[in-house]
Tab-separated table of C-alpha atoms in Angstrom:
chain	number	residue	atom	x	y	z
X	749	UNK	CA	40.444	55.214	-48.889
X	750	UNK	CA	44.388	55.865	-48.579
X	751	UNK	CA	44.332	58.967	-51.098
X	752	UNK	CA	40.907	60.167	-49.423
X	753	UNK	CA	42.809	59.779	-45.838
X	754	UNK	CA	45.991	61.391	-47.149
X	755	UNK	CA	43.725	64.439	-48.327
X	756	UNK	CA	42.519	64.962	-45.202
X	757	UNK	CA	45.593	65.087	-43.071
X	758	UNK	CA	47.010	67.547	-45.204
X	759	UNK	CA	44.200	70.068	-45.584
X	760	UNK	CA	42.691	69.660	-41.692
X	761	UNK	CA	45.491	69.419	-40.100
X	762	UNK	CA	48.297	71.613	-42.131
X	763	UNK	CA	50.493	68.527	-42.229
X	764	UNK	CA	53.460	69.966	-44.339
X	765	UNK	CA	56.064	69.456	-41.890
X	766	UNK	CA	58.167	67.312	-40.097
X	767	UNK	CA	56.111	65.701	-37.274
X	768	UNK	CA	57.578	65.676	-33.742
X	769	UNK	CA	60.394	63.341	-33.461
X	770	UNK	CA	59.417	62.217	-30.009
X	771	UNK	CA	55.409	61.369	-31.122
X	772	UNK	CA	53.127	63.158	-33.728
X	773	UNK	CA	50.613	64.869	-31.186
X	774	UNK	CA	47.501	63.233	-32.334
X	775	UNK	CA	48.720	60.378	-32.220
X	776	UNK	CA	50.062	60.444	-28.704
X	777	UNK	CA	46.459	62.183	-27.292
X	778	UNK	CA	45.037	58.791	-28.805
X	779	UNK	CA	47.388	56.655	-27.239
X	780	UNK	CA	47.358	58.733	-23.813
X	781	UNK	CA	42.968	58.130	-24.196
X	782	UNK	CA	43.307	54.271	-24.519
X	783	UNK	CA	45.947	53.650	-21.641
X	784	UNK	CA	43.120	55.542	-19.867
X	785	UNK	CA	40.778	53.478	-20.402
X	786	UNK	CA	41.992	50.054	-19.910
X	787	UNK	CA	44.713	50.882	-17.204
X	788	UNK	CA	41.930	52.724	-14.849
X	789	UNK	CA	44.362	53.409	-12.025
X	790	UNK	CA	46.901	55.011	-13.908
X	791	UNK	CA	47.888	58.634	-12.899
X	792	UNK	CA	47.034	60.917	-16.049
X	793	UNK	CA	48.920	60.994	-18.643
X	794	UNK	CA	50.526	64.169	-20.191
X	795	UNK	CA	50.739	63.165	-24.086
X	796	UNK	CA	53.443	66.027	-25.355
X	797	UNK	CA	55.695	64.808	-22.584
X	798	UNK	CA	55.327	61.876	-21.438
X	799	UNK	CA	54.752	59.822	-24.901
X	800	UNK	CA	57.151	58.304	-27.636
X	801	UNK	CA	56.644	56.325	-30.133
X	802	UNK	CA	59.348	54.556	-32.791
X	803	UNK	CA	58.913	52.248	-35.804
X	804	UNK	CA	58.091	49.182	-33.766
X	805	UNK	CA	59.195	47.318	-30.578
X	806	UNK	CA	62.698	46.872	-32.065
X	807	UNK	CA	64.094	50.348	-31.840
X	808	UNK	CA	62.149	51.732	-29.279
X	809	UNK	CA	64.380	48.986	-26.964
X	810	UNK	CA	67.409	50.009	-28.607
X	811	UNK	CA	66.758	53.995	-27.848
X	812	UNK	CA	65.784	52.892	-24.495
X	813	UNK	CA	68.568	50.863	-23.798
X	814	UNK	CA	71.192	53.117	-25.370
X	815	UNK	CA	69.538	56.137	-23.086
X	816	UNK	CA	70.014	54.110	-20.204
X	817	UNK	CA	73.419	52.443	-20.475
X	818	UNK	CA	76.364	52.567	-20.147
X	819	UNK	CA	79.628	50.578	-20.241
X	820	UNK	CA	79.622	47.959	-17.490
X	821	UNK	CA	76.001	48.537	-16.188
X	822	UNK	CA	74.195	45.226	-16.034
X	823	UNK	CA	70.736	44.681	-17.450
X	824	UNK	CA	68.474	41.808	-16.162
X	825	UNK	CA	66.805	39.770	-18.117
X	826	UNK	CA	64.495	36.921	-17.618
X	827	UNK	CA	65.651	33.275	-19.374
X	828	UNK	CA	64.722	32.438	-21.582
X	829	UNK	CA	64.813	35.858	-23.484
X	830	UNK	CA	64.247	36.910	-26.979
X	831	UNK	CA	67.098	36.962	-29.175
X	832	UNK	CA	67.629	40.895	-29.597
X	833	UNK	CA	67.424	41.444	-25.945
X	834	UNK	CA	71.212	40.312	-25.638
X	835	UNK	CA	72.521	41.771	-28.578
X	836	UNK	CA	70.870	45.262	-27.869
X	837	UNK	CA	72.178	45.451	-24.264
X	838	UNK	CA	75.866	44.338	-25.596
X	839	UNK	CA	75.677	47.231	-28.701
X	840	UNK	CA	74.901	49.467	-25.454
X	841	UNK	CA	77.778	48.342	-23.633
X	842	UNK	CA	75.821	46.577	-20.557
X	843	UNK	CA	76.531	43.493	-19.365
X	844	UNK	CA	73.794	40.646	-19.326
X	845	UNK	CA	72.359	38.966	-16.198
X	846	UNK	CA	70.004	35.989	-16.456
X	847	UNK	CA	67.544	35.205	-13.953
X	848	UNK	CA	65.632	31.653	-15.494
X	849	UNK	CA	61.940	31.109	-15.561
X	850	UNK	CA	61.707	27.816	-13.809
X	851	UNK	CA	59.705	24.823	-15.025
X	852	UNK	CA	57.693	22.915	-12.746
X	853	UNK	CA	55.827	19.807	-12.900
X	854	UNK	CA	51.572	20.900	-14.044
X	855	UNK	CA	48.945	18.550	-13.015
X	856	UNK	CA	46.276	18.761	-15.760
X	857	UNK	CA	42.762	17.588	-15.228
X	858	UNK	CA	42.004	14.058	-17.762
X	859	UNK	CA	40.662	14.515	-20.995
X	860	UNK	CA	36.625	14.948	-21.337
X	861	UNK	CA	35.536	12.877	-23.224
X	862	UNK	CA	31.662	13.701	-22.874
X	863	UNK	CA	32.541	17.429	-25.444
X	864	UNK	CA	35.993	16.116	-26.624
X	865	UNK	CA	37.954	18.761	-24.855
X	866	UNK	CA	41.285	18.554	-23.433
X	867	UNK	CA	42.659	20.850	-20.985
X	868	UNK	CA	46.343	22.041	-21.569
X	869	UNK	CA	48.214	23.348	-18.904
X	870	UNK	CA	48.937	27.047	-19.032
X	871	UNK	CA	52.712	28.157	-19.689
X	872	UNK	CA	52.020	30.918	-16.981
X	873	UNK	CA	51.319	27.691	-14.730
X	874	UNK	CA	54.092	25.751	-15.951
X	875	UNK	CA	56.848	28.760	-15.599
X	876	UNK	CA	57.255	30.452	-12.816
X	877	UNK	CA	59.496	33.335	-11.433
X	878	UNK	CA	61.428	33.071	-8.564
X	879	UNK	CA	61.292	36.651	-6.950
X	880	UNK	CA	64.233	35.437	-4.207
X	881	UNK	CA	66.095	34.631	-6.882
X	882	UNK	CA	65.265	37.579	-9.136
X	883	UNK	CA	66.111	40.346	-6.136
X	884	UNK	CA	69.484	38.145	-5.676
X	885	UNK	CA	70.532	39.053	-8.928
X	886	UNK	CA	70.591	42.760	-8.596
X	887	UNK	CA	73.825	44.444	-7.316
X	888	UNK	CA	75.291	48.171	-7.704
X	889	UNK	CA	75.776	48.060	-11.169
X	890	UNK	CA	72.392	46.731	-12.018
X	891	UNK	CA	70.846	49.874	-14.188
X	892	UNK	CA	67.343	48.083	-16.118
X	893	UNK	CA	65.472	44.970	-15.465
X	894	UNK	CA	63.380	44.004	-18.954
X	895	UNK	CA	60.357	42.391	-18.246
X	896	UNK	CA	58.342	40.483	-21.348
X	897	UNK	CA	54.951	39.910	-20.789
X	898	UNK	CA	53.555	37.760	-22.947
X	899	UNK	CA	56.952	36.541	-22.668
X	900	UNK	CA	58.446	35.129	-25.652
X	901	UNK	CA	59.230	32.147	-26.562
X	902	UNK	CA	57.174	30.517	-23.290
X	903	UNK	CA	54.041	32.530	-23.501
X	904	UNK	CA	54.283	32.821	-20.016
X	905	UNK	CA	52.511	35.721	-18.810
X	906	UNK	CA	53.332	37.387	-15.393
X	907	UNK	CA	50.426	37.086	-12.796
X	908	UNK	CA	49.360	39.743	-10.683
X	909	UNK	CA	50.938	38.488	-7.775
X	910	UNK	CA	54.199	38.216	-9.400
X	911	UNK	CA	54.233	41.598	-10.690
X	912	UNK	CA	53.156	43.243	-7.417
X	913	UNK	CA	56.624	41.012	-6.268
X	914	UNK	CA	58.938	42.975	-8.796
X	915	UNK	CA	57.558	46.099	-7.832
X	916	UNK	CA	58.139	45.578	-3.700
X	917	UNK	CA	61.452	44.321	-5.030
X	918	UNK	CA	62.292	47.380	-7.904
X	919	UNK	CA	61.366	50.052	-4.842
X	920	UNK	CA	64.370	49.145	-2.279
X	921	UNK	CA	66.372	49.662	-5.811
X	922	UNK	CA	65.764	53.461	-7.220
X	923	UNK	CA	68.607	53.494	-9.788
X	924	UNK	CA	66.920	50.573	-11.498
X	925	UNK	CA	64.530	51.100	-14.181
X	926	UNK	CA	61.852	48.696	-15.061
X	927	UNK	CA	61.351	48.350	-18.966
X	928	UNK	CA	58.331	45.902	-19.870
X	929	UNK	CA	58.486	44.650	-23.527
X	930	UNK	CA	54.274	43.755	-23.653
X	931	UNK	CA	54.097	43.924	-27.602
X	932	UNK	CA	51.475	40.526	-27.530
X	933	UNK	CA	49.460	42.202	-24.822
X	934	UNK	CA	46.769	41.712	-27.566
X	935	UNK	CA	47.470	38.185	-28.716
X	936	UNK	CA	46.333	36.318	-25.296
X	937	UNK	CA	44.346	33.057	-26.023
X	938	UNK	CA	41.593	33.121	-22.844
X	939	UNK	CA	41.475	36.769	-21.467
X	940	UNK	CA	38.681	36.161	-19.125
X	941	UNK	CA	40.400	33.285	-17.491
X	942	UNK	CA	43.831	34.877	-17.836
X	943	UNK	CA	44.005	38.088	-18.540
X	944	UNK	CA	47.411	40.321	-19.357
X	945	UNK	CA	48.200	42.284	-16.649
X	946	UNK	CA	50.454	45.524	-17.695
X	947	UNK	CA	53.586	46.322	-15.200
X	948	UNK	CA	52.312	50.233	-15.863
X	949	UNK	CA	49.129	49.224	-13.786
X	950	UNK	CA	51.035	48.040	-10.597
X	951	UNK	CA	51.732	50.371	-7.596
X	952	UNK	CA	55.159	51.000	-7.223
């Protein structure tokens, strides 16, 4: 299958050169094709300029970050964060700026016993995000908030209503760029009941 596959790209396609450092073209008109047809309110995508891809979630934050940094800018990031997240923003010269997801106190219906199922609260119900105090952390020097969603390590994942919050909040700030880390947006345990909900789909 790999040798058959290999054949093919070379002799239908003329691969024999570099591919585009910014996103092999095929590849980006596939991507461009399936953000249009789960995100069905998303302006149209142009795939030779407005795709890139890099060799996993890892580096694509660090070119992001070191595109969009620079010494003393302050990046936002929700606690608790994932362990690169503060390192990356430091290698870019930025300045951290936590704003905690909050625990609260989850009322969970009793065990039942009739099918033996027990209902576990959600970690989207147990953490929440205070918007009052996320829009209190901004200042002037505030340059990229990074949003995780599935967040990691909580599994939290942002609800609709808080995402349409960030985005009233992210328009009375134009020098601040949004950059939303959803690598599990495929890992989600009930998708009917709660589904992942992409910052790219929000107006704003």
């Amino acid at each position: 299958f790999a040798k058959l596959a290999m054949h093919q790209s070379i002799q239908e396609r003329k691969a024999n050169q570099y591919a585009r450092s910014y996103a092999h073209l095929p590849l980006a008109q596939v991507l461009v094709e399936d953000y249009a047809k789960r995100w069905k309110n998303l302006p149209e995508m142009n795939p030779e300029t407005q795709v890139a891809t890099a060799v996993g979630c890892t580096q694509a934050l660090y070119c992001a970050l070191q595109g969009l940094i620079n010494p003393g800018d302050e990046v936002i990031l929700l606690e608790p964060a994932f362990d690169i997240y503060h390192a990356q923003v430091k290698m870019a010269g930025g300045t951290c700026v936590f704003v905690p997801l909050r625990p609260q106190s989850v009322t969970t219906p009793t065990n039942n016993e009739e099918n033996g199922e027990t209902t576990v609260a959600s970690a989207s119900d147990v953490f929440t995000l205070d918007l009052n105090e996320l829009e209190a952390a901004i200042t002037d020097r505030t340059k990229v908030l990074l949003l995780n969603t599935p967040h990691n390590p909580t599994g939290k994942m942002l609800t609709r209503s808080e995402l349409e919050g960030i985005a009233q909040i992210v328009q009375k700030h134009p020098a601040m760029t949004v950059i939303s880390d959803e690598v599990y947006e495929h890992l989600i345990y009930e998708p009917e009941q709660e589904p992942h909900i992409s910052m790219a789909t929000i107006p704003g």
